Amino acid sequence: MSVINPGSVTLSTWRDIYQGGKASLDPSCLDAVARSAAFVAQIAAKDQAVYGINTGFGLLASIGIAPEDLQTLQRNLVISHAAGLGEPMPRSVVRLMMALKLTSLGRGASGVRVETIQFLERLLDLDLLPVVPAQGSVGASGDLAPLAHMSAVMIGVGEIDGGDGARPAAQVLADHGLAPLVLGPKEGLALLNGTQFSTAYALAGLFEAETLFQAALAAGALSTEAAKGSDGPFDPRIHALRGHAGQAQVAELLLASMDGSEIRASHRDNDRRVQDPYCLRCQPQVMGAVLDLLRQAGTTLEIEANGVSDNPLIFADDGEVISGGNFHAEPVAFAADMIAMALCEIGSLSERRLAMLIDPALSGLPAFLTPNPGLNSGFMIPQVTAAALVSENKQRAYPASVDSIPTSANQEDHVSMAAHGARRLMPMAENVSGVLAIELLAAAQGCDFHAPLKSSNAVEGFRAEIRRLVPRLEDDRYFHPEMVAAQALVRSGSLSNILLEAGLPLPGIVR
């Protein structure tokens, strides 16, 4: 169980929640929540127009709402804004989104009651997750449509998936002895306003990218050995002269992972090749830049995940309600674009290593890595598949943050597109896992041709893990199930564990 202390939650905690871990708020935050709610109640009792409490919303902010209609106002806000379309969000991302909203509300600047926060916390604890259509947010004014779908189940509207499929929210709540909430002043707006949908997807993309980044380091080492590449480009003196931390760390890992290799020793002297292709030689420069970029995105998302992106904000101790623009998800949009570029480059470099391995002019290995080329096609078409996946990701990597479209009758005239930018990351990650899977199979096949020579303990560990799932390719066979198995291996993180168990300096993003 992760205890969430709003304002200081780490990326590792968010990752644990994303992977199914339980979470609850630190009770020490509830005093500030109660003071904020009490101040909103005072305002609602007065004849004073305050946006979001007793006015309309967006372009309708100038319309005052009578005291007797304030509960209806909040309910109408939620059900009218629950206007998303598309496939439901993955449960893992919904869970993360709910925990992010819980954290934001727990800062005590949104004016919601303690019981409202505890209701959301209870749903999360019971793993009763709203069914939320994934399309409909432009990343400002907050992720309104998806957060409305999340909030609607709290008032008994919409559907909940408790792990056994979608059912009507009112029925699921009743089955668990929960009465639907009646929202108080500002509570609907506080639940809807925010970047938690975009941030949840961006964090999910970051966590998947870290797993793929580390698997790509393993694949790169295996491919370098398969091609009898040099470990000279990983010499620490090269990278110290440039100064980028990520580059130096990637080089250190690659050099250490190949230490003790018989394959490397076999061509250390009298090798006619002067330099390796860039896909081998420049791994530290490319993957190091990826590492630095992902860490920068992680820093942005950690700040955003702990922040308050509601509007207006309640400063109860100062006796003020201030309207602002914290709901604008531009930081998340930039972070998502960075992760998209990083994913694109992980896959692109992997595919180039794969293409090098199947080309006998570059690798010195049999054409398409088959013992009997001509009769057999070997890895010819798996490389085409990898190329297709890489090109898909290139098309998806166009920056979402440079786009904007006016909404709400031009009151909301610049938006971040963070939601779309973050939502594309998971399918991009899926594509990268496929490219890496094919490279790993090809690299293992390439190393097989060097028998009886063996690589280092770490690289032989990668090869053994692959061979546990997929035997050596002697003659053409139906390869699709084995590619799928290798893809699952990439996503599992087991290749990273081999490096860690070997005591190698594996660089990461989430700490």
XYZ file of C-alpha atoms in Angstrom, residues 43-498:
456
model
C -18.969 31.824 -0.134
C -21.959 29.783 -1.301
C -24.004 31.158 1.599
C -23.325 34.757 0.538
C -24.780 36.814 -2.282
C -21.421 37.126 -4.021
C -20.637 35.792 -7.512
C -17.576 33.513 -7.527
C -16.709 31.520 -10.633
C -17.348 27.826 -10.356
C -19.234 28.100 -7.097
C -22.370 30.029 -8.017
C -21.876 30.901 -11.685
C -22.048 29.147 -15.011
C -18.917 27.787 -16.657
C -16.659 28.837 -19.514
C -18.384 31.433 -21.691
C -21.397 31.193 -19.328
C -19.404 32.438 -16.335
C -21.346 35.709 -16.204
C -24.613 33.921 -15.424
C -25.356 33.741 -11.713
C -26.888 30.639 -10.153
C -29.426 30.760 -7.320
C -28.436 29.088 -4.002
C -31.156 26.468 -4.340
C -29.703 25.376 -7.703
C -26.060 24.929 -6.689
C -26.267 21.140 -6.286
C -28.041 20.845 -9.633
C -25.377 23.070 -11.196
C -22.592 20.669 -10.177
C -24.514 17.576 -11.244
C -25.372 19.120 -14.611
C -21.728 20.048 -15.109
C -20.615 16.457 -14.653
C -23.231 14.771 -16.819
C -23.049 17.377 -19.606
C -19.269 17.126 -19.804
C -19.241 13.314 -19.860
C -19.196 13.486 -23.645
C -16.197 11.371 -24.602
C -15.975 8.843 -27.397
C -13.691 5.995 -28.391
C -12.360 2.886 -26.742
C -12.251 2.779 -22.922
C -9.032 3.731 -21.185
C -6.944 0.780 -19.977
C -7.706 -0.021 -16.355
C -4.100 0.567 -15.348
C -4.234 4.133 -16.665
C -7.646 4.792 -15.086
C -6.245 3.681 -11.731
C -3.343 6.071 -12.147
C -5.639 8.919 -13.188
C -7.800 8.443 -10.088
C -4.756 8.446 -7.809
C -3.495 11.617 -9.486
C -6.848 13.331 -8.938
C -6.852 12.181 -5.331
C -3.429 13.731 -4.845
C -4.419 17.027 -6.450
C -7.562 17.332 -4.341
C -5.544 16.379 -1.268
C -3.521 19.595 -1.555
C -6.532 21.419 -0.076
C -6.813 24.078 -2.772
C -9.893 22.803 -4.603
C -12.688 23.305 -2.094
C -14.001 19.732 -2.063
C -15.224 18.074 1.114
C -13.313 15.371 2.931
C -16.119 12.901 2.279
C -15.877 13.479 -1.474
C -12.160 12.700 -1.465
C -12.761 9.639 0.700
C -15.413 8.409 -1.730
C -12.907 8.550 -4.595
C -10.333 6.879 -2.364
C -12.812 4.113 -1.549
C -13.458 3.404 -5.236
C -9.724 3.162 -5.805
C -9.265 0.842 -2.830
C -12.032 -1.476 -4.063
C -10.614 -1.353 -7.610
C -13.967 -0.083 -8.868
C -12.718 1.781 -11.899
C -14.868 4.035 -14.077
C -15.250 3.146 -17.734
C -13.786 6.223 -19.421
C -13.833 6.799 -23.193
C -10.308 7.782 -24.208
C -11.142 10.469 -26.768
C -12.495 13.936 -26.085
C -9.873 16.060 -24.340
C -7.812 18.829 -25.922
C -5.699 19.319 -22.782
C -7.328 22.576 -21.618
C -9.537 23.610 -19.819
C -8.291 20.465 -18.191
C -9.158 16.957 -19.358
C -12.829 17.752 -19.020
C -14.611 14.907 -20.829
C -12.588 11.972 -19.465
C -12.541 13.394 -15.928
C -16.312 13.912 -16.191
C -16.722 10.217 -16.996
C -14.537 9.410 -13.995
C -16.612 11.694 -11.775
C -19.996 10.607 -13.113
C -19.759 7.197 -11.481
C -19.446 8.931 -8.108
C -22.982 10.288 -8.572
C -24.273 6.969 -9.897
C -24.084 7.740 -13.627
C -22.130 5.839 -16.261
C -20.386 2.492 -15.892
C -17.868 0.901 -13.539
C -15.544 -1.998 -14.273
C -14.735 -3.872 -11.101
C -12.557 -6.364 -12.952
C -15.502 -8.373 -14.241
C -16.599 -6.092 -17.082
C -18.588 -2.873 -17.320
C -21.829 -2.560 -15.327
C -24.086 0.401 -14.479
C -22.414 2.564 -11.848
C -25.512 2.834 -9.644
C -25.767 -0.955 -9.465
C -22.091 -1.460 -8.652
C -22.183 1.195 -5.930
C -25.263 -0.409 -4.391
C -23.613 -3.838 -4.464
C -20.806 -2.401 -2.326
C -23.065 -0.491 0.040
C -22.135 2.908 -1.383
C -24.720 5.637 -1.902
C -24.086 7.978 -4.839
C -22.637 11.333 -3.846
C -24.565 14.567 -3.935
C -21.993 17.085 -5.027
C -21.575 20.309 -3.089
C -20.608 23.759 -4.434
C -17.590 23.666 -6.763
C -17.049 19.929 -6.308
C -18.053 18.960 -9.833
C -15.747 21.600 -11.271
C -12.868 20.528 -9.026
C -13.265 16.922 -10.127
C -13.396 17.833 -13.837
C -10.736 20.526 -14.008
C -7.215 19.167 -14.146
C -4.609 17.413 -16.251
C -4.866 13.994 -14.601
C -5.990 12.139 -17.754
C -3.102 13.500 -19.837
C -0.620 13.071 -17.002
C -1.693 9.468 -16.354
C -1.174 8.534 -19.993
C 2.147 10.391 -20.135
C 3.376 8.624 -17.010
C 2.286 5.274 -18.421
C 4.234 6.097 -21.581
C 7.274 7.031 -19.502
C 7.169 3.777 -17.529
C 6.836 1.713 -20.706
C 9.626 3.713 -22.347
C 12.003 2.941 -19.476
C 11.416 -0.803 -19.859
C 11.977 -0.558 -23.612
C 15.061 1.619 -23.222
C 16.695 -0.967 -20.984
C 15.658 -3.847 -23.249
C 17.177 -1.916 -26.156
C 20.515 -1.745 -24.338
C 20.426 -5.525 -24.019
C 19.502 -5.888 -27.682
C 22.284 -3.518 -28.686
C 24.906 -5.505 -26.813
C 23.652 -8.773 -28.320
C 23.644 -7.299 -31.840
C 27.133 -5.890 -31.389
C 28.368 -9.362 -30.535
C 26.436 -10.964 -33.396
C 28.092 -8.557 -35.855
C 31.484 -8.932 -34.150
C 31.434 -5.235 -33.449
C 34.028 -3.397 -31.420
C 33.671 -2.283 -27.819
C 36.180 0.507 -28.471
C 33.432 3.111 -29.053
C 32.286 2.479 -25.470
C 35.612 3.542 -23.957
C 34.833 5.982 -21.112
C 37.494 8.451 -22.264
C 35.466 9.213 -25.393
C 32.362 10.106 -23.436
C 34.122 12.058 -20.726
C 35.324 14.445 -23.418
C 31.753 15.203 -24.474
C 30.206 15.404 -21.034
C 26.635 14.157 -21.436
C 25.678 12.033 -18.423
C 23.328 9.699 -20.271
C 25.858 9.026 -23.018
C 28.555 8.109 -20.502
C 26.192 5.820 -18.575
C 25.029 3.970 -21.674
C 28.629 3.456 -22.795
C 29.579 2.193 -19.346
C 26.756 -0.350 -19.415
C 27.531 -1.572 -22.932
C 31.228 -1.927 -22.173
C 30.571 -3.798 -18.936
C 27.953 -6.060 -20.517
C 30.476 -7.320 -23.089
C 33.319 -7.822 -20.619
C 34.862 -11.299 -20.857
C 33.371 -12.145 -24.251
C 35.144 -14.830 -26.283
C 33.468 -13.471 -29.399
C 34.955 -10.025 -28.791
C 38.391 -11.483 -28.059
C 38.330 -13.477 -31.323
C 38.499 -10.373 -33.507
C 40.302 -7.884 -31.303
C 43.459 -8.173 -33.400
C 43.877 -8.105 -37.195
C 40.286 -7.080 -37.907
C 40.265 -5.385 -41.322
C 37.241 -3.291 -40.394
C 38.308 0.118 -39.127
C 34.946 1.356 -37.842
C 31.531 -0.155 -37.185
C 28.312 1.236 -38.689
C 26.687 4.054 -36.727
C 23.934 1.743 -35.429
C 26.623 -0.001 -33.341
C 29.249 2.682 -32.864
C 26.885 5.525 -31.922
C 24.727 3.630 -29.450
C 25.981 5.693 -26.482
C 25.337 8.952 -28.304
C 21.814 8.053 -29.435
C 20.628 6.039 -26.458
C 22.338 8.416 -24.041
C 20.397 11.308 -25.545
C 17.228 9.213 -25.208
C 18.043 8.609 -21.544
C 18.615 12.300 -20.823
C 15.396 13.236 -22.639
C 13.301 10.681 -20.761
C 14.734 11.854 -17.452
C 13.810 15.428 -18.316
C 10.279 14.329 -19.180
C 10.146 12.398 -15.906
C 11.081 15.506 -13.929
C 8.282 17.490 -15.590
C 5.714 14.765 -14.993
C 6.707 14.275 -11.362
C 6.120 17.984 -10.730
C 2.813 17.914 -12.614
C 1.618 14.795 -10.803
C 2.076 16.539 -7.462
C 0.579 19.849 -8.532
C -2.904 21.336 -8.438
C -4.353 21.917 -11.904
C -7.823 22.995 -10.804
C -9.505 26.364 -11.384
C -10.402 28.538 -9.569
C -8.087 27.818 -6.658
C -9.110 28.185 -3.036
C -6.705 29.944 -0.670
C -8.719 29.459 2.504
C -6.076 30.799 4.879
C -5.898 34.019 2.836
C -9.662 34.255 2.342
C -9.341 34.350 -1.445
C -10.531 32.489 -4.530
C -8.327 33.159 -7.566
C -8.973 32.177 -11.169
C -5.961 31.091 -13.190
C -4.874 28.635 -15.834
C -3.229 25.690 -14.099
C -5.518 23.386 -16.079
C -3.535 24.154 -19.246
C -1.480 21.016 -19.867
C 1.350 22.521 -21.926
C 4.073 21.011 -19.668
C 2.502 17.578 -20.096
C 2.198 18.071 -23.854
C 5.895 18.911 -24.129
C 6.831 15.932 -21.940
C 4.663 13.605 -24.035
C 6.251 14.882 -27.235
C 9.683 14.207 -25.756
C 8.718 10.651 -24.811
C 7.304 10.111 -28.306
C 10.581 11.222 -29.883
C 12.531 8.984 -27.527
C 10.367 5.961 -28.360
C 10.745 6.707 -32.045
C 14.531 6.743 -31.793
C 14.759 3.582 -29.681
C 12.862 1.734 -32.408
C 14.697 3.418 -35.266
C 18.157 2.475 -33.989
C 17.014 -1.067 -33.230
C 15.690 -1.540 -36.750
C 18.982 -0.307 -38.211
C 20.901 -2.874 -36.182
C 18.494 -5.551 -37.396
C 18.910 -4.456 -41.032
C 22.683 -4.566 -40.592
C 22.558 -8.115 -39.191
C 20.631 -9.576 -42.142
C 22.959 -7.953 -44.714
C 26.009 -10.187 -45.254
C 28.009 -7.285 -46.710
C 27.800 -5.488 -43.363
C 27.584 -8.273 -40.802
C 29.642 -11.061 -42.353
C 26.785 -13.410 -41.444
C 24.713 -15.560 -43.838
C 22.104 -13.616 -45.805
C 18.962 -13.063 -43.737
C 20.541 -15.135 -40.954
C 19.461 -18.470 -42.382
C 21.898 -21.393 -42.823
C 20.448 -22.107 -46.267
C 19.489 -18.803 -47.968
C 17.494 -19.028 -51.168
C 15.521 -22.077 -50.172
C 14.814 -20.211 -46.912
C 13.980 -16.526 -46.433
C 14.975 -16.417 -42.767
C 14.645 -12.956 -41.246
C 13.798 -11.216 -44.532
C 10.184 -10.375 -43.719
C 10.521 -9.908 -39.945
C 12.833 -7.001 -40.838
C 10.120 -5.632 -43.134
C 7.678 -5.830 -40.228
C 10.125 -3.936 -38.039
C 10.507 -1.284 -40.739
C 6.720 -0.910 -40.915
C 6.465 -0.439 -37.143
C 9.258 2.143 -37.153
C 7.540 4.144 -39.886
C 4.246 4.027 -37.997
C 5.999 5.561 -35.019
C 7.639 8.244 -37.143
C 4.190 9.314 -38.311
C 2.897 9.334 -34.730
C 5.868 11.282 -33.365
C 4.861 14.629 -34.893
C 4.678 17.035 -31.934
C 1.146 17.327 -30.576
C 2.046 20.458 -28.626
C 2.399 22.592 -31.751
C -1.292 22.099 -32.532
C -4.192 24.042 -31.069
C -7.853 24.548 -31.848
C -10.227 27.049 -30.170
C -13.041 25.639 -28.032
C -15.939 26.895 -25.904
C -16.943 29.682 -28.300
C -13.356 31.012 -28.317
C -13.250 31.526 -24.547
C -10.749 28.679 -24.460
C -8.786 29.810 -27.487
C -5.452 28.012 -27.003
C -5.203 24.393 -25.946
C -2.283 22.021 -25.402
C -3.355 18.787 -27.115
C -1.593 16.993 -24.257
C -4.275 14.319 -24.117
C -3.691 13.187 -27.681
C 0.060 13.582 -27.287
C 0.101 11.344 -24.228
C -2.479 8.830 -25.439
C -0.425 7.878 -28.528
C 2.529 6.768 -26.377
C 1.210 3.331 -25.448
C 0.651 2.163 -29.047
C 4.043 3.627 -29.928
C 5.584 1.622 -27.092
C 3.846 -1.504 -28.375
C 5.434 -0.934 -31.780
C 8.885 -0.476 -30.263
C 8.519 -3.694 -28.287
C 7.854 -5.490 -31.580
C 10.937 -4.016 -33.240
C 13.128 -4.933 -30.272
C 11.669 -8.439 -30.184
C 12.625 -9.042 -33.807
C 16.112 -7.610 -33.262
C 16.676 -9.837 -30.237
C 15.664 -12.936 -32.205
C 17.960 -11.943 -35.059
C 20.865 -11.091 -32.769
C 20.548 -14.406 -30.933
C 20.528 -16.158 -34.310
C 23.613 -14.213 -35.344
C 25.501 -15.204 -32.202
C 24.598 -18.829 -32.850
C 26.749 -18.727 -35.987
C 29.800 -17.941 -33.838
C 29.655 -21.221 -31.891
C 31.541 -22.576 -30.070
C 32.616 -19.074 -29.097
C 30.540 -17.517 -26.354
C 29.881 -13.951 -25.341
C 29.985 -12.471 -21.836
C 27.873 -13.802 -18.998
C 25.336 -10.996 -19.385
C 24.952 -11.353 -23.162
C 24.765 -15.134 -22.878
C 22.047 -14.546 -20.290
C 20.040 -12.591 -22.881
C 20.556 -15.345 -25.438
C 19.536 -18.072 -23.004
C 16.353 -16.171 -22.115
C 15.495 -15.878 -25.799
C 16.312 -19.509 -26.508
C 14.118 -20.546 -23.587
C 11.195 -19.249 -25.654
C 12.338 -19.530 -29.271
C 14.665 -22.201 -30.744
C 17.319 -21.443 -33.350
C 15.874 -20.901 -36.832
C 17.248 -23.704 -39.045
C 14.614 -23.774 -41.794
C 11.691 -21.445 -42.373
C 8.754 -22.012 -40.070
C 5.632 -20.195 -38.879
C 7.382 -17.458 -36.930
C 4.560 -15.220 -35.746
C 3.903 -16.930 -32.361
C 7.606 -16.800 -31.554
C 7.766 -13.103 -32.405
C 4.833 -12.536 -30.062
C 6.613 -14.488 -27.318
C 9.745 -12.391 -27.790
C 7.642 -9.232 -27.643
C 6.210 -10.333 -24.305
C 9.769 -10.953 -23.105
C 10.714 -7.381 -23.990
C 7.712 -5.959 -22.126
C 8.325 -8.137 -19.055
C 11.516 -6.388 -17.969
C 13.379 -9.684 -17.506
C 16.281 -8.536 -19.694
C 16.824 -5.621 -17.316
C 16.819 -8.060 -14.420
C 19.650 -10.037 -16.041
